[in-house]
């Protein structure tokens, strides 16, 4: 390895000075040439915005100035008296809890049904997974029409059993549930596949041994499958809850236009952030709402890490 | 006794399949409805009772959606945005993933945890400051602004690092170094070819994720010239209230690329999403 060019000589001299060999120093330079651009992009697109969000939440804002004047915790105090924010919190929580509980329950049942040597198991797995991978917008559009009061497929099917047509997305007390059902449908396949991985990891010998001991299906489920699935159950529950707290697209699509939009019946947290920031230009206030969302998600992540760690 | 037992088992199997088939039907029905509506002539679209299958099949809606609305433009924008995002995610993930997997340097663990931690913060919690940063660099309502948030993916770095650690032996890299290859050449000619498999998987996730984006295109664009397929559908679906046929044709077009990739590579995708926790 001849030290020939000027740059090489420089590396050599410099390396000697800080106690790294020529080869090591060359490696080190390579590391920085690769990592610094990526770090730069991260700082600009992720790290700074995440930090700035906290900063903005302590300022009042105008259209041109996100940090108009420092107002301490005023934005946060206002949140607790803002009826729209409180409605959004309530709706988002109802949404997140319902979607999580039902999608996890249904997914476990489906995973159990698919876990044995089911013929065509891969076929069902694929079908159940299709809603997971399809983009949200087209799917929300078609569900909106399934729920349509006049032409909708749902009301037609219900008319077979003599039920009168319902304006699912217009009635304030059904609108959120209509969106919840659609959202459960969208993620069941995801949760099911994760449970399937967990169930298939359970050694056959455990279940065989239990069967020899005369345990019934329910007993095997309760005392072998469930305890071993616990870490996965926690993972799926937390991930589902976090994703559900960020709900926006399906709400935006399914409540827009004349078929939906029952006032604030389905206002969610991200929808409220979106409206405050981009319709009313109250970016500081929207930032304080985003901090609340951030804290909810941080709490959920700690729950997962905490409960998950206890297991080991 | 034995016959009775077999009967019970048969009954259980039938019950099991019944549930699975009903479930599969519910999962697929909205897509069948979408496809069917997109192929119906206008007078059949709003017929009562609803017809699950069209009586006459027409591709008129597919023509209309491109003729009456700038959906060709939206489609092109989506393709450009998703492709650029995929390329950038592959590049940044293999660069950083390789470095984190094979080199030691001061601050490495701190940086890695920093990158990974941002993966746990949902986009919705920092989109407002990100938008304001875009205002500062004059990227609002521009293509760079549209694609910017999708240029990196923390899971991608993590995923490539795992693969580098598992399947790229140090001996191979050292042998190349002894042969006199420089670090850049090793990266290009040894590391990248070894990462073909995982890069393919990562490319699929990256493309799907960016293709499905909605809230960011909604806030960052103001002129229709920059709308993506998803945004175009979202904005047109309530103005077009009677034109259900074209809207469903647009929906089919937006789903088609994703569905094709999924059906071709379903094993890898299902496994990848389940094991890595990527959202797809």
Short mmCIF file of C-alpha atoms in Angstrom, two decimals, chain A residues 1 26-28 30-35 37-39 41-42 44-47 49-50 52-53 56 66 110 112-114 116-120 122 124-131 133-139 141-146 150-153 155-156 185 188 190 193-194 197 217 235 242-243 246 248-249 252-253 256-259 270 273-274 277-278 283 286 290 293-294 297 301, chain B residues 12 16-17 19-21 23-24 26-31 33-34 46 48-50 92 95-96 98-100 103-106 111 114-115 118 120-122 124-134 137 139 148-149 152-154 157 177 183-184 187 211-212 214-215 218-219 230 233-235 237-238 241 244 247-248 251 254-255 258-259 262-263 266-267 269-270 273-275 277-279:
data_model
loop_
_atom_site.label_atom_id
_atom_site.label_comp_id
_atom_site.label_asym_id
_atom_site.label_seq_id
_atom_site.Cartn_x
_atom_site.Cartn_y
_atom_site.Cartn_z
CA UNK A 1 0.00 0.00 0.00
CA UNK A 26 -9.31 5.54 5.88
CA UNK A 27 -12.18 3.43 7.23
CA UNK A 28 -13.13 6.21 9.62
CA UNK A 30 -15.45 6.39 4.78
CA UNK A 31 -17.81 6.03 7.77
CA UNK A 32 -18.26 9.77 8.05
CA UNK A 33 -18.67 10.29 4.32
CA UNK A 34 -21.53 7.76 4.40
CA UNK A 35 -23.18 8.60 7.68
CA UNK A 37 -25.44 12.88 4.58
CA UNK A 38 -27.95 10.38 6.03
CA UNK A 39 -27.73 12.06 9.41
CA UNK A 41 -31.49 14.21 6.08
CA UNK A 42 -32.65 12.75 9.41
CA UNK A 44 -33.93 17.99 8.70
CA UNK A 45 -36.86 15.63 8.17
CA UNK A 46 -37.30 13.87 11.50
CA UNK A 47 -35.28 15.07 14.46
CA UNK A 49 -39.48 18.65 13.42
CA UNK A 50 -39.97 16.32 16.42
CA UNK A 52 -39.58 21.89 17.19
CA UNK A 53 -43.04 20.55 17.86
CA UNK A 56 -43.96 25.62 18.97
CA UNK A 66 -45.15 30.11 13.97
CA UNK A 110 -59.10 -16.69 12.82
CA UNK A 112 -56.62 -20.52 15.72
CA UNK A 113 -58.91 -21.72 12.92
CA UNK A 114 -56.05 -21.44 10.43
CA UNK A 116 -53.77 -26.52 12.24
CA UNK A 117 -53.17 -28.42 9.05
CA UNK A 118 -55.94 -26.53 7.28
CA UNK A 119 -56.13 -27.31 3.58
CA UNK A 120 -56.03 -24.04 1.68
CA UNK A 122 -52.22 -20.17 2.56
CA UNK A 124 -57.18 -17.83 3.21
CA UNK A 125 -54.13 -16.09 4.63
CA UNK A 126 -53.62 -14.30 1.31
CA UNK A 127 -57.26 -13.24 1.03
CA UNK A 128 -57.41 -11.94 4.60
CA UNK A 129 -54.24 -9.96 3.99
CA UNK A 130 -55.43 -8.09 0.90
CA UNK A 131 -57.16 -5.26 2.84
CA UNK A 133 -51.79 -3.99 1.78
CA UNK A 134 -54.30 -1.94 -0.23
CA UNK A 135 -54.08 1.85 0.12
CA UNK A 136 -56.62 3.43 2.49
CA UNK A 137 -58.22 5.95 0.12
CA UNK A 138 -59.81 3.63 -2.49
CA UNK A 139 -60.91 1.27 0.24
CA UNK A 141 -64.29 5.31 -0.91
CA UNK A 142 -65.85 1.94 -1.64
CA UNK A 143 -66.93 1.46 2.00
CA UNK A 144 -68.53 4.89 1.91
CA UNK A 145 -70.78 3.64 -0.87
CA UNK A 146 -71.46 0.35 0.88
CA UNK A 150 -80.05 5.02 -0.78
CA UNK A 151 -77.85 2.82 -2.92
CA UNK A 152 -75.67 1.06 -0.37
CA UNK A 153 -75.04 -2.67 -0.34
CA UNK A 155 -78.87 -1.49 3.59
CA UNK A 156 -79.84 -3.81 0.75
CA UNK A 185 -61.85 -5.04 8.52
CA UNK A 188 -57.65 -8.01 10.94
CA UNK A 190 -52.26 -7.99 9.85
CA UNK A 193 -50.71 -13.14 10.52
CA UNK A 194 -48.70 -12.10 13.57
CA UNK A 197 -46.47 -16.79 13.48
CA UNK A 217 -59.35 -28.03 23.17
CA UNK A 235 -47.18 -6.38 20.87
CA UNK A 242 -50.89 3.36 18.45
CA UNK A 243 -51.96 3.11 14.81
CA UNK A 246 -53.33 8.29 14.45
CA UNK A 248 -57.15 10.28 9.79
CA UNK A 249 -57.54 9.17 6.16
CA UNK A 252 -61.47 12.43 6.13
CA UNK A 253 -62.81 10.42 3.18
CA UNK A 256 -66.57 14.46 3.49
CA UNK A 257 -69.34 15.55 1.15
CA UNK A 258 -73.11 15.23 1.41
CA UNK A 259 -73.13 11.54 2.38
CA UNK A 270 -55.32 14.13 13.95
CA UNK A 273 -54.65 18.98 14.47
CA UNK A 274 -55.05 19.19 10.70
CA UNK A 277 -52.92 24.01 11.70
CA UNK A 278 -53.94 24.16 8.07
CA UNK A 283 -49.88 26.09 14.38
CA UNK A 286 -52.00 22.38 16.84
CA UNK A 290 -49.62 16.93 18.70
CA UNK A 293 -50.78 12.65 20.92
CA UNK A 294 -47.02 12.12 21.26
CA UNK A 297 -47.99 7.09 22.13
CA UNK A 301 -44.62 2.33 23.93
CA UNK B 12 -65.86 -29.30 13.55
CA UNK B 16 -64.24 -24.21 10.73
CA UNK B 17 -64.35 -23.88 6.96
CA UNK B 19 -66.36 -19.46 9.32
CA UNK B 20 -63.22 -19.09 7.19
CA UNK B 21 -65.25 -18.87 3.97
CA UNK B 23 -64.73 -14.32 6.61
CA UNK B 24 -63.00 -14.49 3.23
CA UNK B 26 -66.43 -10.29 3.80
CA UNK B 27 -62.76 -9.48 3.13
CA UNK B 28 -63.16 -9.66 -0.63
CA UNK B 29 -66.65 -8.28 -1.15
CA UNK B 30 -65.67 -4.56 -1.14
CA UNK B 31 -63.09 -5.26 -3.87
CA UNK B 33 -68.01 -4.37 -5.56
CA UNK B 34 -65.34 -1.87 -6.60
CA UNK B 46 -77.17 3.33 -9.30
CA UNK B 48 -81.87 -0.76 -7.16
CA UNK B 49 -81.64 -3.51 -6.04
CA UNK B 50 -77.85 -3.37 -6.36
CA UNK B 92 -29.76 5.67 2.54
CA UNK B 95 -25.33 3.16 3.34
CA UNK B 96 -26.30 3.60 6.98
CA UNK B 98 -23.78 -1.19 6.27
CA UNK B 99 -21.95 1.36 8.41
CA UNK B 100 -23.92 0.48 11.56
CA UNK B 103 -17.85 -0.40 11.47
CA UNK B 104 -17.14 0.90 14.92
CA UNK B 105 -16.66 4.58 15.54
CA UNK B 106 -17.28 6.98 18.40
CA UNK B 111 -26.64 7.55 16.47
CA UNK B 114 -31.40 8.09 17.65
CA UNK B 115 -32.38 6.81 14.18
CA UNK B 118 -37.55 8.35 15.39
CA UNK B 120 -41.44 5.11 17.01
CA UNK B 121 -42.70 8.67 16.60
CA UNK B 122 -45.72 8.72 14.28
CA UNK B 124 -48.79 12.84 12.43
CA UNK B 125 -47.16 14.17 15.61
CA UNK B 126 -44.53 16.23 13.77
CA UNK B 127 -46.18 17.03 10.45
CA UNK B 128 -46.96 20.63 11.48
CA UNK B 129 -43.31 21.63 12.20
CA UNK B 130 -42.22 19.68 9.12
CA UNK B 131 -44.65 21.71 7.04
CA UNK B 132 -43.23 24.93 8.54
CA UNK B 133 -39.69 23.77 7.65
CA UNK B 134 -40.92 23.30 4.09
CA UNK B 137 -37.00 26.29 2.28
CA UNK B 139 -40.74 23.64 -0.83
CA UNK B 148 -39.21 14.77 1.15
CA UNK B 149 -40.72 12.94 4.15
CA UNK B 152 -35.68 7.86 4.58
CA UNK B 153 -37.12 4.96 6.55
CA UNK B 154 -35.75 4.03 9.97
CA UNK B 157 -31.72 1.05 8.17
CA UNK B 177 -9.13 -4.78 1.50
CA UNK B 183 -13.96 1.16 0.77
CA UNK B 184 -16.23 2.65 -1.92
CA UNK B 187 -19.42 -1.19 -0.97
CA UNK B 211 -47.94 5.04 -2.85
CA UNK B 212 -50.61 4.99 -0.12
CA UNK B 214 -52.53 10.76 1.93
CA UNK B 215 -52.25 13.33 4.71
CA UNK B 218 -53.08 16.81 1.23
CA UNK B 219 -51.30 19.49 3.26
CA UNK B 230 -54.64 8.89 -3.61
CA UNK B 233 -59.33 10.12 -5.54
CA UNK B 234 -59.90 11.63 -2.12
CA UNK B 235 -60.69 15.07 -3.51
CA UNK B 237 -64.88 11.32 -4.63
CA UNK B 238 -67.32 13.79 -3.16
CA UNK B 241 -71.21 12.06 -6.32
CA UNK B 244 -69.52 6.50 -9.16
CA UNK B 247 -64.38 6.93 -9.21
CA UNK B 248 -64.35 3.16 -8.85
CA UNK B 251 -59.81 3.23 -7.25
CA UNK B 254 -54.75 2.92 -7.63
CA UNK B 255 -55.05 -0.57 -6.14
CA UNK B 258 -50.02 -2.81 -5.18
CA UNK B 259 -52.27 -5.83 -5.60
CA UNK B 262 -48.64 -8.53 -3.46
CA UNK B 263 -50.10 -11.50 -5.33
CA UNK B 266 -47.27 -12.75 -1.17
CA UNK B 267 -45.14 -15.21 0.84
CA UNK B 269 -44.54 -9.79 1.93
CA UNK B 270 -46.68 -11.49 4.57
CA UNK B 273 -44.52 -7.55 7.45
CA UNK B 274 -45.28 -10.00 10.23
CA UNK B 275 -41.68 -10.42 11.33
CA UNK B 277 -43.54 -5.06 12.21
CA UNK B 278 -43.42 -2.88 9.11
CA UNK B 279 -46.76 -1.38 8.42
#
